[in-house]
Amino acid sequence: MKKHLCLLLAVFLALPLFCSCEKNVYPLSSTEFMMDTVITVTVYDGEADALDSAMTLCKQYENLFSRTIETSDIARINNSNGAPVTVDPETAELLKIALDIAEKSDGAFDPTVLPLVELWNVTKSTAPPEQNLITEGLKSVGYKSIHINGDTVTAKNGVKLDLGGIAKGYITDKVVENLKQKKVTSAIINLGGNLYLLGDKKGEPFSVGIQKPFGKQDEHSAVLMLKNKTAVTSGVYQRYFRHDGQLYHHIIDPKTGHPSDSGLYAVTVIADSSSLADGLSTACLILGPEKATALAKEYNAELIMITSDNQLITTDGIKYDTKNGETVLNLK
Ligand code: AMP
Ligand code: MG
């Protein structure tokens, strides 16, 4: 009997030790390659399966939105020859956001720019395409040919969709919602540079480095202090090639069919919604500082713009500080 009691006591004493081994040690982080980019989610608290659930969600959305996955909603629309396609309600929701930004940016953001994206193919090309091919490609670009009726999407006039300029933002918003459901109050969601800073870090805002275009990887033009907001950057330095000393990058101006030449090398959009910020960042880079500022105002977003001669331009809601010789930006 005494022996049994001793055993019971030993188990009882060991239990808390065992439990503390089981407990999560924060921060917890997970990284995967998806959607042609590196995805990292870091949580500072919350339920044990929050990270797995976030990664599973990313995969599910990739299967809906990727134009290179044949069974995706987007591939089905692109292969529909103008016939109506029934899509997931979330695909319809994302397309509506994309079309709204297309409309408000006067077509600078255009989710039907695919023929030109494929023609320039900047990650593989070494020289620009012939002008006659660009002129031809431009004929099948036009967001107004996309019609949405409930969950039915029709792509008329041979247009095809590429949501590369907005899908990561939309997925970021959904991951944030999911993390909140899993009782996460502090996290960094990074979908290939598409950032959301959930909550804060021990009471302080997160600090986000704004990369210097064509600088070294850790070289920053400024540091942005942020909490409970998204920061999404479009930059000409992210994907490009050079030919005869000329830069050709991945963001195509649908008015010219050429990579944008607005005097901006990078735009970071700060907003509540990452879908919005993602679409806007692409649009603003094409529009240039003045039109970009007007567009951001319509959406209640703030901008950090870096010009081709490395000047920093910000919208009115951002204030400057310096710390250890570095420019520090805060929301007013
Ligand atoms: P982002 O990095 O968010 O600016 O998105 C860039 C990606 O969006 C490109 O790699 C293309 O897939 C796509 N894209 C390029 N030009 C445009 C445009 N004018 N409107 C919408 N998407 C575009
Ligand atoms: Mg974008």
Coordinates of N, CA and C in Angstrom, one line a residue, residues 209-212 215-223 326:
G209 N 11.1 46.9 -41.6 CA 12.1 47.6 -42.4 C 11.5 47.8 -43.8
I210 N 11.6 49.1 -44.3 CA 11.2 49.4 -45.7 C 12.5 49.2 -46.6
Q211 N 12.5 48.2 -47.4 CA 13.7 47.9 -48.1 C 14.1 48.9 -49.1
K212 N 15.4 49.2 -49.1 CA 15.9 50.2 -50.1 C 16.0 49.5 -51.5
G215 N 19.0 47.8 -53.0 CA 20.0 47.8 -51.9 C 20.3 46.4 -51.5
K216 N 21.2 46.2 -50.5 CA 21.4 44.9 -49.9 C 20.1 44.4 -49.2
Q217 N 20.0 43.1 -49.0 CA 18.7 42.6 -48.4 C 18.3 43.3 -47.1
D218 N 19.3 43.6 -46.3 CA 19.0 44.2 -45.0 C 19.1 45.7 -45.0
E219 N 19.2 46.3 -46.2 CA 19.4 47.7 -46.2 C 18.1 48.4 -46.3
H220 N 17.8 49.3 -45.4 CA 16.5 49.9 -45.3 C 16.5 51.4 -45.7
S221 N 15.4 51.9 -46.3 CA 15.3 53.3 -46.5 C 14.6 53.9 -45.3
A222 N 13.9 53.1 -44.6 CA 13.3 53.6 -43.3 C 12.8 52.5 -42.5
V223 N 12.4 52.8 -41.3 CA 11.8 51.7 -40.4 C 10.4 52.2 -40.1
E326 N 18.7 56.5 -38.3 CA 17.7 55.8 -39.2 C 16.4 56.6 -39.2

